Amino acid sequence: MSHHVDRRQVLRVSLGVGAAAAVGLMGSEQAAAVGLHDELPEVPGMSGDRRANEFWYRLDEATLFHSAQEVKDAYRDIKAHVGNIERGMREKWLEMVAQPGYPSNYADFLAPVKGPLEVLSRTQLGVIDRYYGRRHHRLVQAFGWFGEGVLYDPRGYAPFLVHTMNSTPVVPPPGYHTWYAYMRGMMLLDIDRPRWERIAPALAFAWAVQSTAKPAQDKVNPPLPEHTLRRLAATWLVKDTDTLDQDFQSFPYPDGMS
């Protein structure tokens, strides 16, 4: 969810259906040169990509800290249906994905809250479109930086000043599974399905990156080595939804990571 770090890796990814991820790297000066930072004011104490910091900050504001009334109402209705908007949704998906009736059982379960899910989808995609539009490879970069924990934003809420999935030292972040459970519900109810099908591999990529980097949440973290990012990108960004359904059954880390 500025002074610039001396070295910042920029992961450029082109993601297409059935295509391998094409990954390249460029320096922060080149990123600034393509005009991504011009309209965003400086924030003293910020580190990491300016646009990505703004994106995660505004997403948190829109969906959590200062959400509109319709978003609050949507969460209220979802909570009434699943019991808890985070743990309840996550655990229900983990329960149903392992059953023979999946994915129909999950779609049927969430059908009564299709309206609230439409509100959340519209809200999240609105923030994505505001800062990235159709530049999907730059959105993938933002997910990668999120996983690395290299986006430090002093406007956040202490102690979580790094835009990454929140966790504690003893509990790995379950938020990736929670968000995936929402994404799958939206897909199955045909709520902006093509958009979420394309974003889900980026979420999985961030999950794998954070599971590898294990970043602190109160300070700027060092970036992962370039070869590690390339390997994770090539592994995760090409996965389809059926494969991700299998991967996200591994909890809390991807299979083979701990």
Coordinates of C-alpha atoms in Angstrom, one line a residue, residues 9-190:
Q9 CA 15.2 -2.8 -10.3
V10 CA 12.3 -2.3 -12.7
L11 CA 10.7 -5.5 -13.9
R12 CA 9.1 -5.1 -17.4
V13 CA 6.7 -7.9 -18.3
S14 CA 4.6 -8.5 -21.3
L15 CA 1.9 -11.0 -20.3
G16 CA -0.4 -12.6 -22.9
V17 CA -2.7 -15.6 -22.9
G18 CA -0.6 -18.7 -23.5
A19 CA 2.6 -16.7 -24.0
A20 CA 5.8 -16.8 -22.0
A21 CA 6.7 -13.7 -19.9
A22 CA 9.2 -11.5 -21.5
V23 CA 11.2 -9.8 -18.7
G24 CA 13.7 -7.0 -19.0
L25 CA 15.2 -4.5 -16.6
M26 CA 15.8 -0.7 -16.8
G27 CA 17.1 1.8 -14.3
S28 CA 15.0 4.3 -12.4
E29 CA 16.2 7.2 -14.5
Q30 CA 14.8 5.5 -17.6
A31 CA 11.5 4.9 -15.9
A32 CA 11.2 8.5 -15.0
A33 CA 12.0 9.5 -18.6
V34 CA 8.9 7.7 -20.0
G35 CA 6.7 10.2 -18.2
L36 CA 5.2 8.2 -15.4
H37 CA 6.1 10.6 -12.6
D38 CA 5.4 14.0 -14.0
E39 CA 1.9 14.6 -12.5
L40 CA 2.6 13.1 -9.1
P41 CA 4.0 15.5 -6.4
E42 CA 7.0 14.6 -4.4
V43 CA 6.4 13.0 -1.0
P44 CA 9.3 13.6 1.5
G45 CA 10.7 10.4 2.8
M46 CA 9.2 8.2 0.1
S47 CA 11.4 5.5 -1.6
G48 CA 10.7 3.3 -4.6
D49 CA 8.7 3.9 -7.8
R50 CA 6.6 7.0 -7.4
R51 CA 3.6 5.8 -9.4
A52 CA 3.5 2.4 -7.7
N53 CA 3.6 4.0 -4.3
E54 CA 0.7 6.2 -5.3
F55 CA -1.3 3.2 -6.7
W56 CA -1.0 1.1 -3.6
Y57 CA -1.7 4.1 -1.3
R58 CA -4.9 5.0 -3.3
L59 CA -6.0 1.4 -3.4
D60 CA -5.8 1.2 0.3
E61 CA -7.6 4.5 0.7
A62 CA -10.4 3.4 -1.7
T63 CA -10.9 -0.1 -0.3
L64 CA -10.0 0.2 3.4
F65 CA -9.1 3.4 5.2
H66 CA -11.4 6.0 3.5
S67 CA -13.7 4.0 1.4
A68 CA -17.0 5.3 -0.1
Q69 CA -20.2 4.3 1.6
E70 CA -21.1 1.9 -1.2
V71 CA -17.8 0.0 -0.5
K72 CA -18.6 -0.1 3.2
D73 CA -22.1 -1.4 2.4
A74 CA -20.6 -4.0 0.1
Y75 CA -18.2 -5.3 2.8
R76 CA -21.1 -5.3 5.3
D77 CA -23.2 -7.5 3.0
I78 CA -20.3 -9.8 2.2
K79 CA -19.5 -10.1 5.9
A80 CA -23.1 -11.1 6.7
H81 CA -22.8 -13.8 4.0
V82 CA -19.4 -15.3 4.7
G83 CA -18.9 -14.4 8.4
N84 CA -15.6 -12.4 7.9
I85 CA -14.6 -10.4 4.8
E86 CA -11.0 -11.7 5.0
R87 CA -10.7 -15.0 6.8
G88 CA -14.3 -16.1 6.0
M89 CA -13.8 -15.6 2.3
R90 CA -10.4 -17.2 2.2
E91 CA -11.4 -20.2 4.2
K92 CA -14.6 -20.7 2.2
W93 CA -12.7 -20.7 -1.1
L94 CA -10.1 -23.1 0.4
E95 CA -12.9 -25.4 1.5
M96 CA -14.8 -25.4 -1.8
V97 CA -11.8 -25.6 -4.2
A98 CA -11.0 -29.0 -2.8
Q99 CA -14.5 -30.3 -3.4
P100 CA -15.7 -32.2 -6.6
G101 CA -18.3 -29.5 -7.3
Y102 CA -15.8 -26.7 -7.8
P103 CA -16.0 -24.2 -9.3
S104 CA -19.8 -24.3 -9.6
N105 CA -20.2 -24.7 -5.8
Y106 CA -18.2 -21.5 -5.2
A107 CA -20.1 -19.6 -7.8
D108 CA -23.4 -20.7 -6.3
F109 CA -22.2 -19.8 -2.8
L110 CA -21.3 -16.2 -3.9
A111 CA -24.2 -15.6 -6.1
P112 CA -26.2 -13.8 -3.3
V113 CA -23.4 -11.2 -3.0
K114 CA -22.8 -10.6 -6.7
G115 CA -23.9 -7.0 -6.3
P116 CA -21.4 -6.2 -3.5
L117 CA -18.7 -8.0 -5.5
E118 CA -19.5 -5.8 -8.5
V119 CA -19.0 -2.7 -6.3
L120 CA -15.6 -4.0 -5.1
S121 CA -14.5 -4.9 -8.6
R122 CA -15.5 -1.5 -10.0
T123 CA -13.7 0.2 -7.1
Q124 CA -10.4 -1.7 -7.5
L125 CA -10.3 -1.6 -11.3
G126 CA -11.1 2.1 -11.1
V127 CA -7.9 2.7 -9.1
I128 CA -5.9 0.4 -11.5
D129 CA -7.2 2.3 -14.5
R130 CA -6.4 5.6 -13.0
Y131 CA -2.7 4.9 -12.5
Y132 CA -2.0 2.2 -15.2
G133 CA -4.8 2.2 -17.7
R134 CA -4.1 -0.6 -20.2
R135 CA -0.3 -0.6 -19.5
H136 CA -0.5 -4.0 -18.0
H137 CA 3.2 -4.6 -17.9
R138 CA 3.6 -1.6 -15.6
L139 CA 0.9 -3.0 -13.3
V140 CA 2.8 -6.2 -13.1
Q141 CA 5.9 -4.2 -12.1
A142 CA 3.8 -2.6 -9.3
F143 CA 2.8 -6.1 -8.0
G144 CA 6.4 -7.2 -8.1
W145 CA 7.6 -4.2 -6.1
F146 CA 4.7 -4.9 -3.7
G147 CA 6.0 -8.4 -3.1
E148 CA 9.6 -7.2 -2.7
G149 CA 8.7 -4.6 -0.1
V150 CA 10.7 -1.9 -1.8
L151 CA 7.9 0.7 -1.8
Y152 CA 8.2 2.9 1.3
D153 CA 5.5 5.4 1.8
P154 CA 5.5 7.7 4.9
R155 CA 1.8 8.4 4.3
G156 CA 0.9 4.9 5.4
Y157 CA -0.3 3.7 8.8
A158 CA 2.5 2.8 11.2
P159 CA 4.0 0.3 11.5
F160 CA 3.0 -0.7 8.0
L161 CA 4.8 2.0 6.0
V162 CA 5.9 -0.4 3.3
H163 CA 3.4 -1.2 0.6
T164 CA 3.4 -5.0 0.8
M165 CA 1.0 -7.6 2.1
N166 CA 0.7 -7.1 5.9
S167 CA 1.8 -9.9 8.2
T168 CA 3.4 -10.4 11.5
P169 CA 6.8 -12.0 12.2
V170 CA 5.1 -15.3 13.1
V171 CA 2.2 -15.3 10.7
P172 CA 3.0 -15.2 6.9
P173 CA 0.6 -12.9 5.0
P174 CA -2.7 -14.7 4.1
G175 CA -3.9 -11.7 2.2
Y176 CA -2.9 -13.1 -1.2
H177 CA -5.2 -16.0 -0.7
T178 CA -8.0 -13.6 0.4
W179 CA -7.6 -11.4 -2.6
Y180 CA -7.5 -14.5 -4.9
A181 CA -10.7 -15.8 -3.4
Y182 CA -12.4 -12.5 -4.3
M183 CA -10.9 -12.5 -7.8
R184 CA -12.1 -16.1 -8.4
G185 CA -15.6 -15.2 -7.2
M186 CA -15.7 -12.2 -9.6
M187 CA -14.5 -14.3 -12.5
L188 CA -17.0 -17.1 -11.8
L189 CA -19.9 -14.6 -11.5
D190 CA -18.7 -12.9 -14.8

